[in-house]
PDB file of C-alpha atoms in Angstrom:
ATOM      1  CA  UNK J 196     -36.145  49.403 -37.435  1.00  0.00           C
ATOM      2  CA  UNK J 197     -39.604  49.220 -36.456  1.00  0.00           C
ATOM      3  CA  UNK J 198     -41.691  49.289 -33.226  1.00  0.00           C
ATOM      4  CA  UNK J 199     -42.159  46.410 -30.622  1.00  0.00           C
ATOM      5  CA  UNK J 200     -45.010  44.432 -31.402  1.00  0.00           C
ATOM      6  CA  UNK J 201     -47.357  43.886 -28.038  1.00  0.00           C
ATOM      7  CA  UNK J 202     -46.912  41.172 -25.987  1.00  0.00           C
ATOM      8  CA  UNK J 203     -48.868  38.232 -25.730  1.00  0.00           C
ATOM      9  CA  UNK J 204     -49.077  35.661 -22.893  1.00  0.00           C
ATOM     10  CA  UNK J 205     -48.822  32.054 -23.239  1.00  0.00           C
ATOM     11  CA  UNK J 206     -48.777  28.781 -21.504  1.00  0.00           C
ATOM     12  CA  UNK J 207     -46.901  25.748 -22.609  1.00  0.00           C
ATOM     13  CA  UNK J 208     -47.872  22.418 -22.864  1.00  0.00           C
ATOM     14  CA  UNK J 209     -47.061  19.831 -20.432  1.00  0.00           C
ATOM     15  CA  UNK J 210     -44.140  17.601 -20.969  1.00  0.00           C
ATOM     16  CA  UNK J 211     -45.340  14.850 -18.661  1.00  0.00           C
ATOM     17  CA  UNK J 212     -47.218  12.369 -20.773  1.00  0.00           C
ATOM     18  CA  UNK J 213     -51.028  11.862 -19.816  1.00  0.00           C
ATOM     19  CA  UNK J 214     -52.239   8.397 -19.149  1.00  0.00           C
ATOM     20  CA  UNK J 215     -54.439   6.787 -21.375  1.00  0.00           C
ATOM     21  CA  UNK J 216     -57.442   3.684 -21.854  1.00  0.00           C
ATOM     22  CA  UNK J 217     -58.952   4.196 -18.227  1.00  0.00           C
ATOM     23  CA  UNK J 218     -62.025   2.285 -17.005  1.00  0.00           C
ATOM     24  CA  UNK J 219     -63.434   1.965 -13.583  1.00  0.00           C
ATOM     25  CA  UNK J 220     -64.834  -1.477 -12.630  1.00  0.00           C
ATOM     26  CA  UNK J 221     -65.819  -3.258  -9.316  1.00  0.00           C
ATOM     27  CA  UNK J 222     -68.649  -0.365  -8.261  1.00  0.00           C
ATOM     28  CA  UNK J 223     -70.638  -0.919  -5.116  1.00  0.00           C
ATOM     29  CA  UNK J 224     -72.250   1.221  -3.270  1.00  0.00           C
ATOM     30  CA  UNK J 225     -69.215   3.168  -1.930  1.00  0.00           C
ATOM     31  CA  UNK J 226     -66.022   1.673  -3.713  1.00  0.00           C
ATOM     32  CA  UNK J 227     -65.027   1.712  -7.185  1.00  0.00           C
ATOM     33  CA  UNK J 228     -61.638   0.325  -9.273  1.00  0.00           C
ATOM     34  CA  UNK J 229     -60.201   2.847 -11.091  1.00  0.00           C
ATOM     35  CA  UNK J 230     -57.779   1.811 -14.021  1.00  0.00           C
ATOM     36  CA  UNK J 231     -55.484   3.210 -16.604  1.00  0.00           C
ATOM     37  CA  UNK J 232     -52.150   2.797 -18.813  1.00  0.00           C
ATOM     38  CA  UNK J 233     -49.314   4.874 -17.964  1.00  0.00           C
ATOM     39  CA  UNK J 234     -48.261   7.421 -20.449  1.00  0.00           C
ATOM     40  CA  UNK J 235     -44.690   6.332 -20.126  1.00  0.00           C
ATOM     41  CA  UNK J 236     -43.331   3.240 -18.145  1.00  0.00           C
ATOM     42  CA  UNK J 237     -41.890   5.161 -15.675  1.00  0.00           C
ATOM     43  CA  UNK J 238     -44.674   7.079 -14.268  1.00  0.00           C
ATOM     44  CA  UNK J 239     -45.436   6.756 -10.604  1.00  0.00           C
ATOM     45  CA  UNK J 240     -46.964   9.427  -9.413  1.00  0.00           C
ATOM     46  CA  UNK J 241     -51.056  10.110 -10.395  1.00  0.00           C
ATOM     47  CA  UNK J 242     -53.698  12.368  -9.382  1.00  0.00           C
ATOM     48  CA  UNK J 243     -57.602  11.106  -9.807  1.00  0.00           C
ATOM     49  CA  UNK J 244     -59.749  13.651 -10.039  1.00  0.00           C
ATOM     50  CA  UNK J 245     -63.605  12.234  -9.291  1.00  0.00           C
ATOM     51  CA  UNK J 246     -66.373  15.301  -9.643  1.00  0.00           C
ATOM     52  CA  UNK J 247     -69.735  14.624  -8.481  1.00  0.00           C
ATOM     53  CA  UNK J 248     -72.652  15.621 -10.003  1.00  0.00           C
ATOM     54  CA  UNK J 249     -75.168  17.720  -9.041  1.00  0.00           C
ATOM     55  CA  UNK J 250     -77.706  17.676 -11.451  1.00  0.00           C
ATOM     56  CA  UNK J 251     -80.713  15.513 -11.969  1.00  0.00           C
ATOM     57  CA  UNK J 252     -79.925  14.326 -15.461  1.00  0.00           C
ATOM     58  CA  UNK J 253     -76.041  13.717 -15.292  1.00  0.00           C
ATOM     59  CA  UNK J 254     -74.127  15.829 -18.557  1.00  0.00           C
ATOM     60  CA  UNK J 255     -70.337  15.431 -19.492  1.00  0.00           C
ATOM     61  CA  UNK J 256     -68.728  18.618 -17.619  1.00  0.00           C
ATOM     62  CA  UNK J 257     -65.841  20.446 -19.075  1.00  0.00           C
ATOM     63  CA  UNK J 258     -62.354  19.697 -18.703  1.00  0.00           C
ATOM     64  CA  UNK J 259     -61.031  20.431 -15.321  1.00  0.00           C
ATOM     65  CA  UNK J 260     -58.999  23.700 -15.300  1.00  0.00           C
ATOM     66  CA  UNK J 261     -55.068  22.574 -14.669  1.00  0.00           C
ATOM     67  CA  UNK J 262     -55.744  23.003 -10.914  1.00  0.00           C
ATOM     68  CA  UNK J 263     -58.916  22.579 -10.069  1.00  0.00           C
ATOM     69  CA  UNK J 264     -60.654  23.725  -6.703  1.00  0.00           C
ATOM     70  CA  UNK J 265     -60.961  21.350  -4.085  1.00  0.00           C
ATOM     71  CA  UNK J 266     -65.180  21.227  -2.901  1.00  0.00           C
ATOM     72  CA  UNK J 267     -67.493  19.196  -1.384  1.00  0.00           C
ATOM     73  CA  UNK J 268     -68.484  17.970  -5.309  1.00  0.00           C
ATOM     74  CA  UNK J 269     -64.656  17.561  -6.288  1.00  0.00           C
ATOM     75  CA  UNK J 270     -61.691  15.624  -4.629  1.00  0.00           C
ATOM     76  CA  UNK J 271     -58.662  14.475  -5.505  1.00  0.00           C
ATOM     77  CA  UNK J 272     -57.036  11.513  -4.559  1.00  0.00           C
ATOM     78  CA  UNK J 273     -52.647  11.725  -4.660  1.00  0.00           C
ATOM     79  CA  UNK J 274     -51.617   8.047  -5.689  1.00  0.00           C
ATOM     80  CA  UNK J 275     -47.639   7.680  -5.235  1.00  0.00           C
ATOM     81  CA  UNK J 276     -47.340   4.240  -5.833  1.00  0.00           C
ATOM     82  CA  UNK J 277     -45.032   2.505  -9.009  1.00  0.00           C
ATOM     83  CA  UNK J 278     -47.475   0.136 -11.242  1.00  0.00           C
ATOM     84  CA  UNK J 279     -50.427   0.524  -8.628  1.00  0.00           C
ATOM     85  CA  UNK J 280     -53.097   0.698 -11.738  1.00  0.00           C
ATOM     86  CA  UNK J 281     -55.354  -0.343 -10.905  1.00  0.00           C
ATOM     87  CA  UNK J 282     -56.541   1.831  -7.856  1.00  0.00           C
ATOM     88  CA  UNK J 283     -59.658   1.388  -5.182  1.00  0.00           C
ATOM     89  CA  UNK J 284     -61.040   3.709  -3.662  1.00  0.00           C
ATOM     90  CA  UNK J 285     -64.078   2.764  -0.889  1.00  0.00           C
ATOM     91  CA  UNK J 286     -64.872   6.513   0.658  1.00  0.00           C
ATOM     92  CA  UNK J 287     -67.415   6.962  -2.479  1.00  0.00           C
ATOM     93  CA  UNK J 288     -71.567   8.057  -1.723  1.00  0.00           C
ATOM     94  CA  UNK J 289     -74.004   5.511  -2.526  1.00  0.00           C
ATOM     95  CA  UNK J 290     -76.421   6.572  -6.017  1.00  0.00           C
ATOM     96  CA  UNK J 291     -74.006   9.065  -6.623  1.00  0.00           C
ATOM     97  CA  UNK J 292     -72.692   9.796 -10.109  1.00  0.00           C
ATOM     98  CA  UNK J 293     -69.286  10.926 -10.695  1.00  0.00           C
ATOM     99  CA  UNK J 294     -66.548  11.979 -13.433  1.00  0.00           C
ATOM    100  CA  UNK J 295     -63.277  10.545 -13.633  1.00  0.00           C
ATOM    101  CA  UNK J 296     -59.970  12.405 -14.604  1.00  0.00           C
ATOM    102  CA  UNK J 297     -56.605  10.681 -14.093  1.00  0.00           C
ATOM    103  CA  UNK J 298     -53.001  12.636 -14.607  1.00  0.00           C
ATOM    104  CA  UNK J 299     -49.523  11.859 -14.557  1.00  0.00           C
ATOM    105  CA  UNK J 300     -47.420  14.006 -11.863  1.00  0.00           C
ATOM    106  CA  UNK J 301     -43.329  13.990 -13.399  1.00  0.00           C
ATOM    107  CA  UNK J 302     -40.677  15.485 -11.808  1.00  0.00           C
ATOM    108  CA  UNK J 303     -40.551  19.314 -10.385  1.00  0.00           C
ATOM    109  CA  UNK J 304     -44.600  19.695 -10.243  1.00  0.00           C
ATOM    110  CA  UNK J 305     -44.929  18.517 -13.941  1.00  0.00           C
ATOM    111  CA  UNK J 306     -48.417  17.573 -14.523  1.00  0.00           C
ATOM    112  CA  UNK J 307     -50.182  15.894 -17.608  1.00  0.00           C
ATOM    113  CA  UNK J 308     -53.236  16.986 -18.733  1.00  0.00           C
ATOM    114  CA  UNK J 309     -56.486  15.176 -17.504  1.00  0.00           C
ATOM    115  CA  UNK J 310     -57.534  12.112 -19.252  1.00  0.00           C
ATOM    116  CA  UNK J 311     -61.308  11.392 -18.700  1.00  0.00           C
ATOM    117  CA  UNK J 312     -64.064  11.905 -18.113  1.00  0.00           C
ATOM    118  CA  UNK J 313     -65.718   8.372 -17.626  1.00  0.00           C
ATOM    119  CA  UNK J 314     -68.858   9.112 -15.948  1.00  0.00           C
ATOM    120  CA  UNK J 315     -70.081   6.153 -13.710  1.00  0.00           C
ATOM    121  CA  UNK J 316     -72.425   5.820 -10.452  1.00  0.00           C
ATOM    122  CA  UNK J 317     -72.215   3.769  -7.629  1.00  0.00           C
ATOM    123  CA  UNK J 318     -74.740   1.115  -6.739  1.00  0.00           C
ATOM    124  CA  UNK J 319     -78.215   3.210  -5.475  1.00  0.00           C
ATOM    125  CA  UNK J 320     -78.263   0.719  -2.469  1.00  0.00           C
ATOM    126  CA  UNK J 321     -77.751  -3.251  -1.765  1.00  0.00           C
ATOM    127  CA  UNK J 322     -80.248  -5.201  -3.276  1.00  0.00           C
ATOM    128  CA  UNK J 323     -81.797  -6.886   0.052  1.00  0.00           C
ATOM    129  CA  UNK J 324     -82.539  -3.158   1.133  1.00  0.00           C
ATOM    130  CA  UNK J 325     -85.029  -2.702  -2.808  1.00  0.00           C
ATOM    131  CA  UNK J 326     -88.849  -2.588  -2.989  1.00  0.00           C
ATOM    132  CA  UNK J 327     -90.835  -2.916  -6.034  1.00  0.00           C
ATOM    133  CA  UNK J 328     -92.358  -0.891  -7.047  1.00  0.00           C
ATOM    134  CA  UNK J 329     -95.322  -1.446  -9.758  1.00  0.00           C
ATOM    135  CA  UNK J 330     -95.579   1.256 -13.018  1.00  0.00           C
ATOM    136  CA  UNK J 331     -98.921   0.598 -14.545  1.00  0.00           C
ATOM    137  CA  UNK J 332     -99.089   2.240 -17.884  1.00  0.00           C
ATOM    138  CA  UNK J 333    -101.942   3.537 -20.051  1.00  0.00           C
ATOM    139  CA  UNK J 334    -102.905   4.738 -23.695  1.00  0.00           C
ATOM    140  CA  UNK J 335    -106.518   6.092 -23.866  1.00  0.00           C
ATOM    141  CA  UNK J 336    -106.242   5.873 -27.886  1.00  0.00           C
ATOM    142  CA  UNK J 337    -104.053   2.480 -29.190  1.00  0.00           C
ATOM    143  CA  UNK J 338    -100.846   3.917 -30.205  1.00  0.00           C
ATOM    144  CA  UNK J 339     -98.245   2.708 -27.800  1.00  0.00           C
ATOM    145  CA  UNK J 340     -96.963   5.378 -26.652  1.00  0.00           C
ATOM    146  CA  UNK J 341     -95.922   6.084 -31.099  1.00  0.00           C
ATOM    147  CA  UNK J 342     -92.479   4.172 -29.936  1.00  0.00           C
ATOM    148  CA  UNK J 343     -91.846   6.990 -26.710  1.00  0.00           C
ATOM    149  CA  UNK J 344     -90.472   5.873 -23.498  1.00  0.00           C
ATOM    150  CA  UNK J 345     -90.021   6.411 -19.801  1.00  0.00           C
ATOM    151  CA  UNK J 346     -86.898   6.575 -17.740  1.00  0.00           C
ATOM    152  CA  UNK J 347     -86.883   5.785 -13.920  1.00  0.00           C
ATOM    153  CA  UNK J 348     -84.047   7.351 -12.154  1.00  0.00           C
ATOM    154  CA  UNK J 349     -82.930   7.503  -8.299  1.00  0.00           C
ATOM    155  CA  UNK J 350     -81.047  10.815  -7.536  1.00  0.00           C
ATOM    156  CA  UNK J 351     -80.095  10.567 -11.540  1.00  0.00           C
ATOM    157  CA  UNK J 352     -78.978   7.036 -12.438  1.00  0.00           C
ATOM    158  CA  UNK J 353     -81.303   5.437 -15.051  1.00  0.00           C
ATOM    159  CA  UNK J 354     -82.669   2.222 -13.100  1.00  0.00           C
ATOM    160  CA  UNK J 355     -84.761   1.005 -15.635  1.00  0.00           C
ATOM    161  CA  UNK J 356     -86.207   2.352 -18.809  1.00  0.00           C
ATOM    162  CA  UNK J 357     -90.081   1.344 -19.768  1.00  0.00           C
ATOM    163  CA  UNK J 358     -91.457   1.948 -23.551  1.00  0.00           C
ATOM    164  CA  UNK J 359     -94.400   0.410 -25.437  1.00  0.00           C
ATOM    165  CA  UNK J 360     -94.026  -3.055 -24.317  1.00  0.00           C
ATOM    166  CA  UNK J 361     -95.638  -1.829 -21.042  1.00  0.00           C
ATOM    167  CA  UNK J 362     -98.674   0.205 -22.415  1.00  0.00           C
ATOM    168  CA  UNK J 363    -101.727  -1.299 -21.654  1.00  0.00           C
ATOM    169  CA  UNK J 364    -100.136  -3.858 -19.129  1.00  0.00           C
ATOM    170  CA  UNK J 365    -102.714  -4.700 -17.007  1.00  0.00           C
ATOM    171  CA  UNK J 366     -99.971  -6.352 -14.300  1.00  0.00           C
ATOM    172  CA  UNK J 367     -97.692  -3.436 -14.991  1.00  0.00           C
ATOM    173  CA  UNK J 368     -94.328  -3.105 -14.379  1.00  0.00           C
ATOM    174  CA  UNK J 369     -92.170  -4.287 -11.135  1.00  0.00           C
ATOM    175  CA  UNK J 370     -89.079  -1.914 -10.820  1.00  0.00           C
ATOM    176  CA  UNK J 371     -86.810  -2.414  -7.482  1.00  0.00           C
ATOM    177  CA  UNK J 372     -86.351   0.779  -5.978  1.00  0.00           C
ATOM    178  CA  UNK J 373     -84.251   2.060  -3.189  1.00  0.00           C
ATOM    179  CA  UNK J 374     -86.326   3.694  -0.113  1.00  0.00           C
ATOM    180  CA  UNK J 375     -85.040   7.151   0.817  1.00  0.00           C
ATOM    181  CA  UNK J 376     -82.931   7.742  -2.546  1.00  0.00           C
ATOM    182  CA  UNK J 377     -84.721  10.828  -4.360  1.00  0.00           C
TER     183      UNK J 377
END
């Protein structure tokens, strides 16, 4: 006969199986395809979870907390169609960076974990609307830079990177740039 021990709380794990291999494809400026494999054939019911990010050098953000809040940087999208992998979705900002989380939704509000992330970015703008702009590089004393080089980013997304090939380039270096994208 001995005391209660104290109680501790718990949560269980899903039983809905999580989907798995996901991809996104077909990016342009505001659409993207978004794939994956079902966890079990007969899923057919997903949420995709796309986060934006806010930060000028995108980083992998945590897992999503089971339900996350809804913000102007997060949105979910409910997809209740059988075998509709793989999945568009044109309401996307142009040179925008995102994360990608997919879940199954089973029966009586059963939800998988999140699969993901797969960090992408659509397109900064169309390509008829680029200038070029010239990077002229520099070394006052011969050693290229010892191997370093320079990213060019709009609003985060790596354009182009430049590195000791372009020291001391005279002509310089012709990057296509999108006007008005930071």
């Amino acid at each position: 006969d001995s005391f209660w021990s104290a109680v501790q709380t718990f949560t269980t794990l899903p039983t809905c199986p999580k989907p798995t291999l996901i991809s996104v494809n077909g990016i342009t400026t505001t659409a993207a395809t978004f794939n994956w494999t079902n966890g079990s054939p007969a899923d057919t019911h997903w949420e995709i979870l796309l986060i934006k990010n806010t930060l000028s050098t995108p980083v992998n953000p945590p897992a999503p907390p089971i339900n996350p809040v809804i913000s102007a940087t997060t949105v979910i999208y409910d997809v209740n169609t059988p075998n509709i992998s793989p999945f568009i979705i044109s309401t996307l900002e142009p040179a925008t960076v995102y994360y990608y989380y997919i879940r199954t939704v089973c029966l009586n509000s059963d939800s998988s974990t999140w699969t993901g992330p797969v960090q992408f970015n659509t397109i900064t703008c169309d390509a008829v609307n680029k200038c070029g702009y010239k990077f002229v590089l520099s070394n006052s004393n011969a050693s290229s830079w010892n191997g370093a080089r320079m990213q060019v980013r709009q609003n985060g997304i790596v354009i182009t990177t430049i590195g000791a090939n372009s020291i001391n380039n005279a002509n310089g270096v012709t990057v296509q740039l999108c006007n008005n994208v930071p």
